[in-house]
Short mmCIF file of C-alpha atoms in Angstrom, two decimals:
data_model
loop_
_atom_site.label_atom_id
_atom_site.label_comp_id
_atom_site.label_asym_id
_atom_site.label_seq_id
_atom_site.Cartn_x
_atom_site.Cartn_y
_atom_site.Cartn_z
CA UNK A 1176 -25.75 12.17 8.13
CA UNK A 1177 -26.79 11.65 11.45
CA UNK A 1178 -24.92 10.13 14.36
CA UNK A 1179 -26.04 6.16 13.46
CA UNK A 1180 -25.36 6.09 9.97
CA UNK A 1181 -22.99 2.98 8.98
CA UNK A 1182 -22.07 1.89 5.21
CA UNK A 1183 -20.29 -1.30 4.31
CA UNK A 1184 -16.45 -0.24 4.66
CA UNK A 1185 -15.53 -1.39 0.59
CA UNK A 1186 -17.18 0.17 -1.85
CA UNK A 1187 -18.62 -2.45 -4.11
CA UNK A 1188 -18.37 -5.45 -2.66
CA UNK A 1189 -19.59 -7.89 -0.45
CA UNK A 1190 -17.79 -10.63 -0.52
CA UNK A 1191 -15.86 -12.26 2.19
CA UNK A 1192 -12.88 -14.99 2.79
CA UNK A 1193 -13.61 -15.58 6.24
CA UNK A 1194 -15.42 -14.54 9.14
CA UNK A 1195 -13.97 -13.91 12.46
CA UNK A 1196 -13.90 -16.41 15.16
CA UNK A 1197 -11.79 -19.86 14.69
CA UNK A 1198 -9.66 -20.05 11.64
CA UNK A 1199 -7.18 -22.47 10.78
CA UNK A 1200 -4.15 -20.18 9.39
CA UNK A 1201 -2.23 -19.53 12.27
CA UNK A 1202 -3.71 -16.29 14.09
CA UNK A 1203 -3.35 -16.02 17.51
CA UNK A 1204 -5.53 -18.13 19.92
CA UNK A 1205 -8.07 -16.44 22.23
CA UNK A 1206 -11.33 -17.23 23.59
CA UNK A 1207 -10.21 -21.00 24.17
CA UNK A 1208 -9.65 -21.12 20.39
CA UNK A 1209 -6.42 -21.56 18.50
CA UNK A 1210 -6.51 -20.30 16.26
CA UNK A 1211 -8.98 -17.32 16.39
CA UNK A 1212 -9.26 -14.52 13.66
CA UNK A 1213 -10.32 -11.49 15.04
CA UNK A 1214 -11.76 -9.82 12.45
CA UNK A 1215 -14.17 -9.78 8.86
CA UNK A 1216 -12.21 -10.60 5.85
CA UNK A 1217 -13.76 -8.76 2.70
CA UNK A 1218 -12.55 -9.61 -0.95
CA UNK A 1219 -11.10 -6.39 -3.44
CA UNK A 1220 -8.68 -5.58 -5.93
CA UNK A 1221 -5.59 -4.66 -4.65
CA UNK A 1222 -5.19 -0.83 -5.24
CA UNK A 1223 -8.69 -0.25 -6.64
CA UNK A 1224 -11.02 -1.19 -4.16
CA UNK A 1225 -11.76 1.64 -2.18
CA UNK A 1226 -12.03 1.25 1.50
CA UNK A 1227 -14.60 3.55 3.66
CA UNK A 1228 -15.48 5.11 6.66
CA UNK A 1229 -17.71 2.95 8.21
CA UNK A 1230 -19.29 5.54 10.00
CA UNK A 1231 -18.38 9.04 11.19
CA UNK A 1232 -15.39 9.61 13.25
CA UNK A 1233 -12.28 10.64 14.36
CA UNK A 1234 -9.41 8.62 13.06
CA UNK A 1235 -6.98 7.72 15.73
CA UNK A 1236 -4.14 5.59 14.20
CA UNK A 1237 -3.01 5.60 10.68
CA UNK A 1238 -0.72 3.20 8.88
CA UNK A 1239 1.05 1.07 11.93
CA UNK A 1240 1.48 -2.87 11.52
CA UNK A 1241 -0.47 -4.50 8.54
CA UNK A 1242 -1.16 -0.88 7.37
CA UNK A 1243 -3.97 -0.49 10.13
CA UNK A 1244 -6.48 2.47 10.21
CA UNK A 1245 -8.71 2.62 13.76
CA UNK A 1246 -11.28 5.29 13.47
CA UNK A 1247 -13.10 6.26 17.06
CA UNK A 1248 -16.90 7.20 16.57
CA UNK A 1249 -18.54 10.22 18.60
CA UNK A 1250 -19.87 7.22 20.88
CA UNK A 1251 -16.33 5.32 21.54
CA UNK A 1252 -16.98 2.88 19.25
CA UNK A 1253 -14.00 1.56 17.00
CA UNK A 1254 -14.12 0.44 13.60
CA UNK A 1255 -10.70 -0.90 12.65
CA UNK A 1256 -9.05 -1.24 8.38
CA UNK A 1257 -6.15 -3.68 8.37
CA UNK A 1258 -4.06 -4.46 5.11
CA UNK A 1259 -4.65 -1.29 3.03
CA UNK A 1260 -2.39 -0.46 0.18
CA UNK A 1261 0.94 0.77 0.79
CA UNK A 1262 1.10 4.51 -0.17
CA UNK A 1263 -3.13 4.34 -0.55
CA UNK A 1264 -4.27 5.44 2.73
CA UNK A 1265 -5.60 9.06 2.10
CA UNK A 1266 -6.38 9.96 5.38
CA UNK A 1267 -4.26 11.06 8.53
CA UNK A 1268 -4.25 10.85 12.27
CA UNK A 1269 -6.56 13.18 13.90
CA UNK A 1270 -8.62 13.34 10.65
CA UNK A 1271 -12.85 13.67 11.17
CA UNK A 1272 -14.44 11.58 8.62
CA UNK A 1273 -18.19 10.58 7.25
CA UNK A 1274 -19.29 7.40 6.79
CA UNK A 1275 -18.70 6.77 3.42
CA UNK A 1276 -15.62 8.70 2.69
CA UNK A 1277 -13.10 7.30 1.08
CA UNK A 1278 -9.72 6.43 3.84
CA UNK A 1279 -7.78 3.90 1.09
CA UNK A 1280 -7.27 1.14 -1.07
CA UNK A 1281 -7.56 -2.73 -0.53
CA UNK A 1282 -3.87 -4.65 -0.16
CA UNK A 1283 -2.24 -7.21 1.15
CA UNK A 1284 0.13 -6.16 3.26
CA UNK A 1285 1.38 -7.52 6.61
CA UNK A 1286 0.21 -10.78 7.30
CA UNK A 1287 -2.22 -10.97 4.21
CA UNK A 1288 -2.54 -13.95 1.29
CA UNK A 1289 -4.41 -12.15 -0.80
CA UNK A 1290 -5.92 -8.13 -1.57
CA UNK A 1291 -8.66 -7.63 0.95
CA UNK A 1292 -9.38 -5.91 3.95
CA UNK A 1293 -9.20 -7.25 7.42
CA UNK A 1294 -12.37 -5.21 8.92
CA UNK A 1295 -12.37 -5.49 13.08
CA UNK A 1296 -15.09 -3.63 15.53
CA UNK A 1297 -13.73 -2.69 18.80
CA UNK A 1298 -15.81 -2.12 22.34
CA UNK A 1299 -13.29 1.03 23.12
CA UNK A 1300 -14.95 3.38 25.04
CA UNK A 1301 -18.69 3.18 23.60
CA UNK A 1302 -21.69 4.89 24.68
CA UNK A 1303 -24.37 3.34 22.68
CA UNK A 1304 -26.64 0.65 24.64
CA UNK A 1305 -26.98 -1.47 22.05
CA UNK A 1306 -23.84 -1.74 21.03
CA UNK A 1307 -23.02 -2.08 25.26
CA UNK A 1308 -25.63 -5.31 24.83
CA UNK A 1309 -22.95 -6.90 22.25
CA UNK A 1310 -20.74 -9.76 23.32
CA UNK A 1311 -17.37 -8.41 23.52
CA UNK A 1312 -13.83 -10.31 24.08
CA UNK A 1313 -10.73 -9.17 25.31
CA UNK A 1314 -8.00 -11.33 23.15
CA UNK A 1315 -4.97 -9.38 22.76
CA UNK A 1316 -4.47 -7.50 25.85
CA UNK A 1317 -6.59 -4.37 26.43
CA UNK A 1318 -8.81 -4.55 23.09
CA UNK A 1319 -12.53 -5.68 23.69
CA UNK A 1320 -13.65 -6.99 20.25
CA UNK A 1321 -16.76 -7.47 18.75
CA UNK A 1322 -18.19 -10.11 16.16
CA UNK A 1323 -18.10 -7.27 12.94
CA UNK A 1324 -21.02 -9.05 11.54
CA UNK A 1325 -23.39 -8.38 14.38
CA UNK A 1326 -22.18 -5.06 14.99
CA UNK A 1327 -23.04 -3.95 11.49
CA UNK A 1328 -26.53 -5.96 11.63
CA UNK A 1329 -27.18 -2.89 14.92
CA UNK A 1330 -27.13 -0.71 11.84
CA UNK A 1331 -28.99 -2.90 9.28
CA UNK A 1332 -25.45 -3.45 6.97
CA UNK A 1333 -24.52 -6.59 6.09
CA UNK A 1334 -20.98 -7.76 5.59
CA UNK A 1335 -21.72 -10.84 3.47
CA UNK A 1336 -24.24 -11.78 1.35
CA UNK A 1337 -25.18 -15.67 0.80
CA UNK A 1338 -25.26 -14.13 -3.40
CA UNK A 1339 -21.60 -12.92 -2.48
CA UNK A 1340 -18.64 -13.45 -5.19
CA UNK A 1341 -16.00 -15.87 -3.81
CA UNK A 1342 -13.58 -15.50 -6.56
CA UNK A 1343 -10.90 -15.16 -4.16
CA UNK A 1344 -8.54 -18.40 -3.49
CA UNK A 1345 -10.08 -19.65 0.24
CA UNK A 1346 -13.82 -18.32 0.61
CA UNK A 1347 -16.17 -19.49 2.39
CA UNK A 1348 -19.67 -19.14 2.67
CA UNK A 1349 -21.12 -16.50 4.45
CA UNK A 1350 -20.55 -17.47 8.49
CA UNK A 1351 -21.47 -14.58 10.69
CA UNK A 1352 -19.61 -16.87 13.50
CA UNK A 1353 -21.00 -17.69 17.09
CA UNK A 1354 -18.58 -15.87 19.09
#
């Protein structure tokens, strides 16, 4: 696979609960919104969805709060997994992985109301111009994020689909979010 390859980070979905930006549930405020979600919510079943490599990579941090995977692409990019399965994350800290291979189950662990995976882009220490040309925000400290639905559009992958299921309790339509 070359270099820009990027998948969709469940296998067989597309669905979503909620895009990033503001969300009314309690996450922490940033950008002058409270409160502000910080990530792409994508529906599974809990301990059978699997959850991918977005793209190729090094991955950086396994398992910490909300059962968190970060993996670092060649170009500094981050791709982020929040509230895999406990016990289902298959790969390990200093791991090199291919877009597409399997890294672990949905959950919903941590601060979670349902199975599905919290999917977050991060600025980190990219290389790529277009990714550069990106709004980014820094909410939590030192972490620049970026709106996950334009970042995958760079690599023609859509998170949601306007055909997506919403079976689970609290979707929304598709809202790729303004911020």
């Amino acid at each position: 696979r070359s270099a820009g390859t990027m998948v969709h980070p469940t296998e067989g979905t597309r669905s979503n609960e909620g895009s990033g930006g503001p969300r009314d549930d309690g996450s922490m405020s940033c950008l002058g919104i409270a409160p502000f979600h910080g990530g792409y919510d994508l529906n599974g079943q809990e301990n059978v969805t699997k959850v991918v490599a977005a793209h190729d990579g090094e991955v950086n941090v396994t398992g910490d709060y909300n059962n968190r995977v970060i993996i670092k692409s060649t170009e500094g990019y981050e791709t982020h997994y929040l509230h895999m399965n406990n016990g289902q994350i298959i790969v390990n800290t200093g791991d090199k992985v291919t877009a597409g291979q399997q890294i672990g189950t949905v959950g919903n662990t941590g601060y979670s109301f349902g199975a599905h995976l919290h999917f977050e882009t991060h600025l980190g220490s990219n290389t790529n111009p277009q990714v550069a040309s990106l709004p980014s925000y820094n909410c939590y400290g030192s972490e620049q994020f970026i709106n996950p639905q334009k970042f995958m559009s760079l690599f023609k992958v859509e998170l949601c689909t306007e055909d997506s299921d919403r079976s689970y309790a609290g979707s929304v339509p598709c809202d790729h979010g303004d911020w």
